[in-house]
């Protein structure tokens, strides 16, 4: 852990008890992405304008229904950060000219799935960070193009079954390291979170809220529909992602990466994988020991680097 | 007010400056780049209070433009050709935000093959997008149309973005005398930006650009946009009158030149229309009753005004500096649609394709087009569409082809 | 032509049902057109699917406005106007509802003159129970009376081919059971005639008025209007809190409800908003005191 963390959120009981994001949205029951968003929204508040890239969450606002008590703008799949640029600049211009008052200002928050963030959105994201755009970027990562039926995306992990990787070995690619790509731009802040660790998430959102500049966050979002598990398992699976070390909780700030959770004794990755239908082929009809070992080895290597102080 | 020799690009920049543009998302592309360089120079020198931001692509640029307009500021941007096409997803998307702004397009032919020189395929590719479209023939018109475009787009009855087109090279890089009005005079014509209810600020939550499920609802929103665009015909006429009163220059939705008593008229848009005026004058001197009809406003399409302008004429030589592959000239097809079945319309609409990729249209070609159209009227049959292209040009092409295929030809021998 | 509509929720197999029935008709020698209609992929969202079958080429397309047979997989859709279950029903339309309630109850509730049947729903619930597409397709096959059991079997095997032998044989059993159950009503559904042009009412076209931009823009000038959408209708199981066991543990259930459907009252007890709870049961799984239990929706009065 880093130096003494000054935070309001030390325990679960410090988390907001009122739910700001409206109910009644058409997200799947048990949606891990919606879970992260509602937790973040409780802290970010209604003085926000969410600028959305195409993905599952685009369906949050379907005329005439919106769950936001603040504002929302849908742009396109590739250009939400550019939309954020336009909104932020226009707010600043109006503030400078006295056309809106300081208390009318809004925080600009890009909301994007992994499909946009890890792929076509990189162009506009890179541009935004390079401009030092003052915004928050929240990526809900369900590791596939979920809204169109869970085709593989650049965020899909190695070996996962998706609707475009249905063979015995699953997805042949490897999950892109978006955290490293963003951090290489040296923005104000980058973090990984998961809604199943709500205190860690709250601290990071709180920290991001208090900083200026480009602040980018990836929330691993267990997806019952896309990952093929019963919706009630969402939180348990999220916990296992952290416990097995498959999802590292970390921050980048001022050139340094710090892990906010280092699992002391990592559970074997199998415990996480076997709960999800998208990895069923690694266990049935036969155990794919080679693939499981490969996945385990990658995770082990990652944490070895962390321990050695290199990651 | 100053009268100066400036390029079309400079005139566009002046239009943005005088309109008090507050935000310019930008991206460079030939032949538009001087517009944003000029604006950047003024801003850096403290002569223009405006924020210019270079986005990393035109798709992002138009997104930023629409987003900023939806937030509540006066936005200006500029692009051309491949850039306009790269932005095309958002060119179609942002009109639905119903937030007005002005985009200048400096027209340039589209690839393939790649060219830097002008024609109208780029701007016409946006004709279904929801942007209003104004087309300029002179550098003066570029400056003036930019001001008119803001006034039109921001009108309460319209609230749609507007695109002002000028031809690359022939206007963008060509200097002509332009009267540059005083800011005070412009302020008398164009009030400060009023976002109305299309804005973002704390205290008034709004979700913009949302999803809709069901054809019934989608149809409503889309057709309302169309109705507003059509309403702009009426608003344009009012604005043109106001502009004339303020600045003394008159820009009707359709320009007619010596067409009142004409039997044959040229029909075209853009800067080459001044060449057509020249041809009209020469043909008139030769005793022919020829005129020019030039739409300035292409979206909304001024069908009624065009019908009135063409009523009683014998033949129209439609000159398209564009090509809809597999169909032909866009202006020709749209004009035919507006005239068909209406009483008193010219029986002959001859289609000519010229000026692609900046190819010149020579004076003798205008005379020949008039002659062909006159012949068609006499014979009572419309000729097939013609590409303006000479035997000499074909010879030149063959020479280059020989070089390009030389090896292969060698091999075949 | 037979015009048949299936109504259900994502995950219940309405697309499969339309495919099975469509294939069965096709194998039986009919011209067929079948298709599902849905929005973005969502478990629980209402969808419909349809099948047209005729001896001659089918030229009609799209939504079926005068069904001969309407099949409903999830009876909570019936009272939902947006689901369109009752749209276009006439006195000759057969209505088949997958429900735990009796046909008499439904006839009374809907005040319908035409034939109404139910396919009994089991009291137990779970993921397997939700998939009723095969059974409903089989029931439909018997009701139209022109599809043999052999054709139906072949259709099931065709449509479920990729799912493995166990799943296919399980579905074949379900199909046979439903096919047999409908035996007394075999042939109850007959082919409808196309309505003569002269018999149709003229459409009531209007001139769309030009509205102000702020009304005519696709924008929502209000916050949290989503609360009007009662996603509680998605549930098959509802979580019920035993307040004797609840120890107000810093409201874990409320934090982990993705849909903001658990609020915390002044006494720090959680309260579930049943109008919106989708029944994901994360709260059941996560409650540290095991104070929340899942209860089948059908054994409670509908809200």
PDB file of C-alpha atoms in Angstrom, chain A residues 169-264:
ATOM      1  CA  UNK A 169      -9.108 -23.582 -27.452  1.00  0.00           C
ATOM      2  CA  UNK A 170     -11.368 -20.553 -27.148  1.00  0.00           C
ATOM      3  CA  UNK A 171     -10.031 -17.092 -27.911  1.00  0.00           C
ATOM      4  CA  UNK A 172      -6.491 -17.223 -29.257  1.00  0.00           C
ATOM      5  CA  UNK A 173      -5.561 -13.642 -28.451  1.00  0.00           C
ATOM      6  CA  UNK A 174      -4.476 -12.119 -25.172  1.00  0.00           C
ATOM      7  CA  UNK A 175      -6.141  -9.362 -23.215  1.00  0.00           C
ATOM      8  CA  UNK A 176      -4.655  -6.028 -24.236  1.00  0.00           C
ATOM      9  CA  UNK A 177      -2.979  -4.113 -21.420  1.00  0.00           C
ATOM     10  CA  UNK A 178      -5.077  -0.961 -21.563  1.00  0.00           C
ATOM     11  CA  UNK A 179      -3.810   0.206 -18.183  1.00  0.00           C
ATOM     12  CA  UNK A 180      -0.248   0.315 -19.547  1.00  0.00           C
ATOM     13  CA  UNK A 181      -1.335   2.031 -22.753  1.00  0.00           C
ATOM     14  CA  UNK A 182      -3.137   4.747 -20.835  1.00  0.00           C
ATOM     15  CA  UNK A 183      -0.337   5.076 -18.263  1.00  0.00           C
ATOM     16  CA  UNK A 184       2.216   5.505 -21.041  1.00  0.00           C
ATOM     17  CA  UNK A 185       0.435   8.796 -21.849  1.00  0.00           C
ATOM     18  CA  UNK A 186       1.259   9.946 -18.314  1.00  0.00           C
ATOM     19  CA  UNK A 187      -2.229  11.174 -17.454  1.00  0.00           C
ATOM     20  CA  UNK A 188      -3.181  12.471 -14.016  1.00  0.00           C
ATOM     21  CA  UNK A 189      -4.495   9.108 -12.841  1.00  0.00           C
ATOM     22  CA  UNK A 190      -5.214   5.577 -13.983  1.00  0.00           C
ATOM     23  CA  UNK A 191      -6.812   2.882 -11.860  1.00  0.00           C
ATOM     24  CA  UNK A 192      -8.367  -0.543 -12.026  1.00  0.00           C
ATOM     25  CA  UNK A 193     -11.395  -1.289  -9.881  1.00  0.00           C
ATOM     26  CA  UNK A 194     -14.126  -3.854  -9.453  1.00  0.00           C
ATOM     27  CA  UNK A 195     -17.565  -3.318  -7.937  1.00  0.00           C
ATOM     28  CA  UNK A 196     -17.150  -6.365  -5.782  1.00  0.00           C
ATOM     29  CA  UNK A 197     -14.504  -4.438  -3.871  1.00  0.00           C
ATOM     30  CA  UNK A 198     -16.686  -1.397  -3.194  1.00  0.00           C
ATOM     31  CA  UNK A 199     -14.446   0.323  -0.657  1.00  0.00           C
ATOM     32  CA  UNK A 200     -11.429   0.138  -2.971  1.00  0.00           C
ATOM     33  CA  UNK A 201     -13.615   1.415  -5.809  1.00  0.00           C
ATOM     34  CA  UNK A 202     -15.011   4.243  -3.711  1.00  0.00           C
ATOM     35  CA  UNK A 203     -11.560   5.426  -2.673  1.00  0.00           C
ATOM     36  CA  UNK A 204     -10.373   5.489  -6.224  1.00  0.00           C
ATOM     37  CA  UNK A 205     -13.429   7.329  -7.514  1.00  0.00           C
ATOM     38  CA  UNK A 206     -13.088   9.775  -4.649  1.00  0.00           C
ATOM     39  CA  UNK A 207      -9.422  10.279  -5.469  1.00  0.00           C
ATOM     40  CA  UNK A 208     -10.147  10.684  -9.161  1.00  0.00           C
ATOM     41  CA  UNK A 209     -12.882  13.181  -8.368  1.00  0.00           C
ATOM     42  CA  UNK A 210     -10.426  15.304  -6.417  1.00  0.00           C
ATOM     43  CA  UNK A 211      -7.782  15.444  -9.131  1.00  0.00           C
ATOM     44  CA  UNK A 212      -7.617  17.526 -12.296  1.00  0.00           C
ATOM     45  CA  UNK A 213      -6.666  16.289 -15.729  1.00  0.00           C
ATOM     46  CA  UNK A 214      -7.311  12.972 -17.405  1.00  0.00           C
ATOM     47  CA  UNK A 215      -8.354  10.288 -14.954  1.00  0.00           C
ATOM     48  CA  UNK A 216      -9.034   6.868 -16.415  1.00  0.00           C
ATOM     49  CA  UNK A 217     -10.531   3.878 -14.676  1.00  0.00           C
ATOM     50  CA  UNK A 218     -11.204   0.317 -15.798  1.00  0.00           C
ATOM     51  CA  UNK A 219     -13.843  -1.627 -13.898  1.00  0.00           C
ATOM     52  CA  UNK A 220     -13.788  -5.364 -14.550  1.00  0.00           C
ATOM     53  CA  UNK A 221     -17.463  -6.179 -15.003  1.00  0.00           C
ATOM     54  CA  UNK A 222     -18.547  -9.799 -14.565  1.00  0.00           C
ATOM     55  CA  UNK A 223     -21.220 -10.379 -17.164  1.00  0.00           C
ATOM     56  CA  UNK A 224     -23.755 -13.198 -16.540  1.00  0.00           C
ATOM     57  CA  UNK A 225     -24.953 -13.187 -20.132  1.00  0.00           C
ATOM     58  CA  UNK A 226     -21.565 -12.996 -21.823  1.00  0.00           C
ATOM     59  CA  UNK A 227     -19.491 -15.039 -19.387  1.00  0.00           C
ATOM     60  CA  UNK A 228     -22.277 -17.585 -18.957  1.00  0.00           C
ATOM     61  CA  UNK A 229     -23.051 -17.883 -15.275  1.00  0.00           C
ATOM     62  CA  UNK A 230     -26.059 -17.438 -13.030  1.00  0.00           C
ATOM     63  CA  UNK A 231     -26.609 -13.738 -12.265  1.00  0.00           C
ATOM     64  CA  UNK A 232     -26.414 -14.260  -8.526  1.00  0.00           C
ATOM     65  CA  UNK A 233     -22.764 -15.298  -8.898  1.00  0.00           C
ATOM     66  CA  UNK A 234     -21.662 -11.875 -10.149  1.00  0.00           C
ATOM     67  CA  UNK A 235     -20.185 -10.714  -6.856  1.00  0.00           C
ATOM     68  CA  UNK A 236     -18.580 -14.052  -6.015  1.00  0.00           C
ATOM     69  CA  UNK A 237     -16.922 -14.210  -9.434  1.00  0.00           C
ATOM     70  CA  UNK A 238     -15.688 -10.663  -9.067  1.00  0.00           C
ATOM     71  CA  UNK A 239     -14.151 -11.554  -5.702  1.00  0.00           C
ATOM     72  CA  UNK A 240     -12.416 -14.531  -7.260  1.00  0.00           C
ATOM     73  CA  UNK A 241     -11.007 -12.392 -10.045  1.00  0.00           C
ATOM     74  CA  UNK A 242      -9.166 -10.466  -7.341  1.00  0.00           C
ATOM     75  CA  UNK A 243      -8.397 -13.437  -5.094  1.00  0.00           C
ATOM     76  CA  UNK A 244      -6.779 -15.392  -7.904  1.00  0.00           C
ATOM     77  CA  UNK A 245      -4.821 -12.368  -9.012  1.00  0.00           C
ATOM     78  CA  UNK A 246      -6.404 -12.388 -12.446  1.00  0.00           C
ATOM     79  CA  UNK A 247      -7.630  -8.849 -11.927  1.00  0.00           C
ATOM     80  CA  UNK A 248      -5.021  -6.664 -10.299  1.00  0.00           C
ATOM     81  CA  UNK A 249      -6.270  -3.651  -8.366  1.00  0.00           C
ATOM     82  CA  UNK A 250      -3.810  -0.854  -8.935  1.00  0.00           C
ATOM     83  CA  UNK A 251      -3.255   2.840  -9.568  1.00  0.00           C
ATOM     84  CA  UNK A 252      -0.927   4.922 -11.683  1.00  0.00           C
ATOM     85  CA  UNK A 253      -0.044   8.392 -10.500  1.00  0.00           C
ATOM     86  CA  UNK A 254       3.002  10.578 -11.070  1.00  0.00           C
ATOM     87  CA  UNK A 255       4.944   7.941 -12.934  1.00  0.00           C
ATOM     88  CA  UNK A 256       4.388   5.245 -10.345  1.00  0.00           C
ATOM     89  CA  UNK A 257       2.174   2.173 -10.284  1.00  0.00           C
ATOM     90  CA  UNK A 258       0.902   1.057  -6.896  1.00  0.00           C
ATOM     91  CA  UNK A 259      -1.156  -2.017  -6.180  1.00  0.00           C
ATOM     92  CA  UNK A 260      -3.958  -1.322  -3.741  1.00  0.00           C
ATOM     93  CA  UNK A 261      -4.517  -5.013  -3.127  1.00  0.00           C
ATOM     94  CA  UNK A 262      -1.864  -7.677  -3.204  1.00  0.00           C
ATOM     95  CA  UNK A 263      -3.506 -11.024  -2.515  1.00  0.00           C
ATOM     96  CA  UNK A 264      -1.217 -12.646   0.089  1.00  0.00           C
TER      97      UNK A 264
END
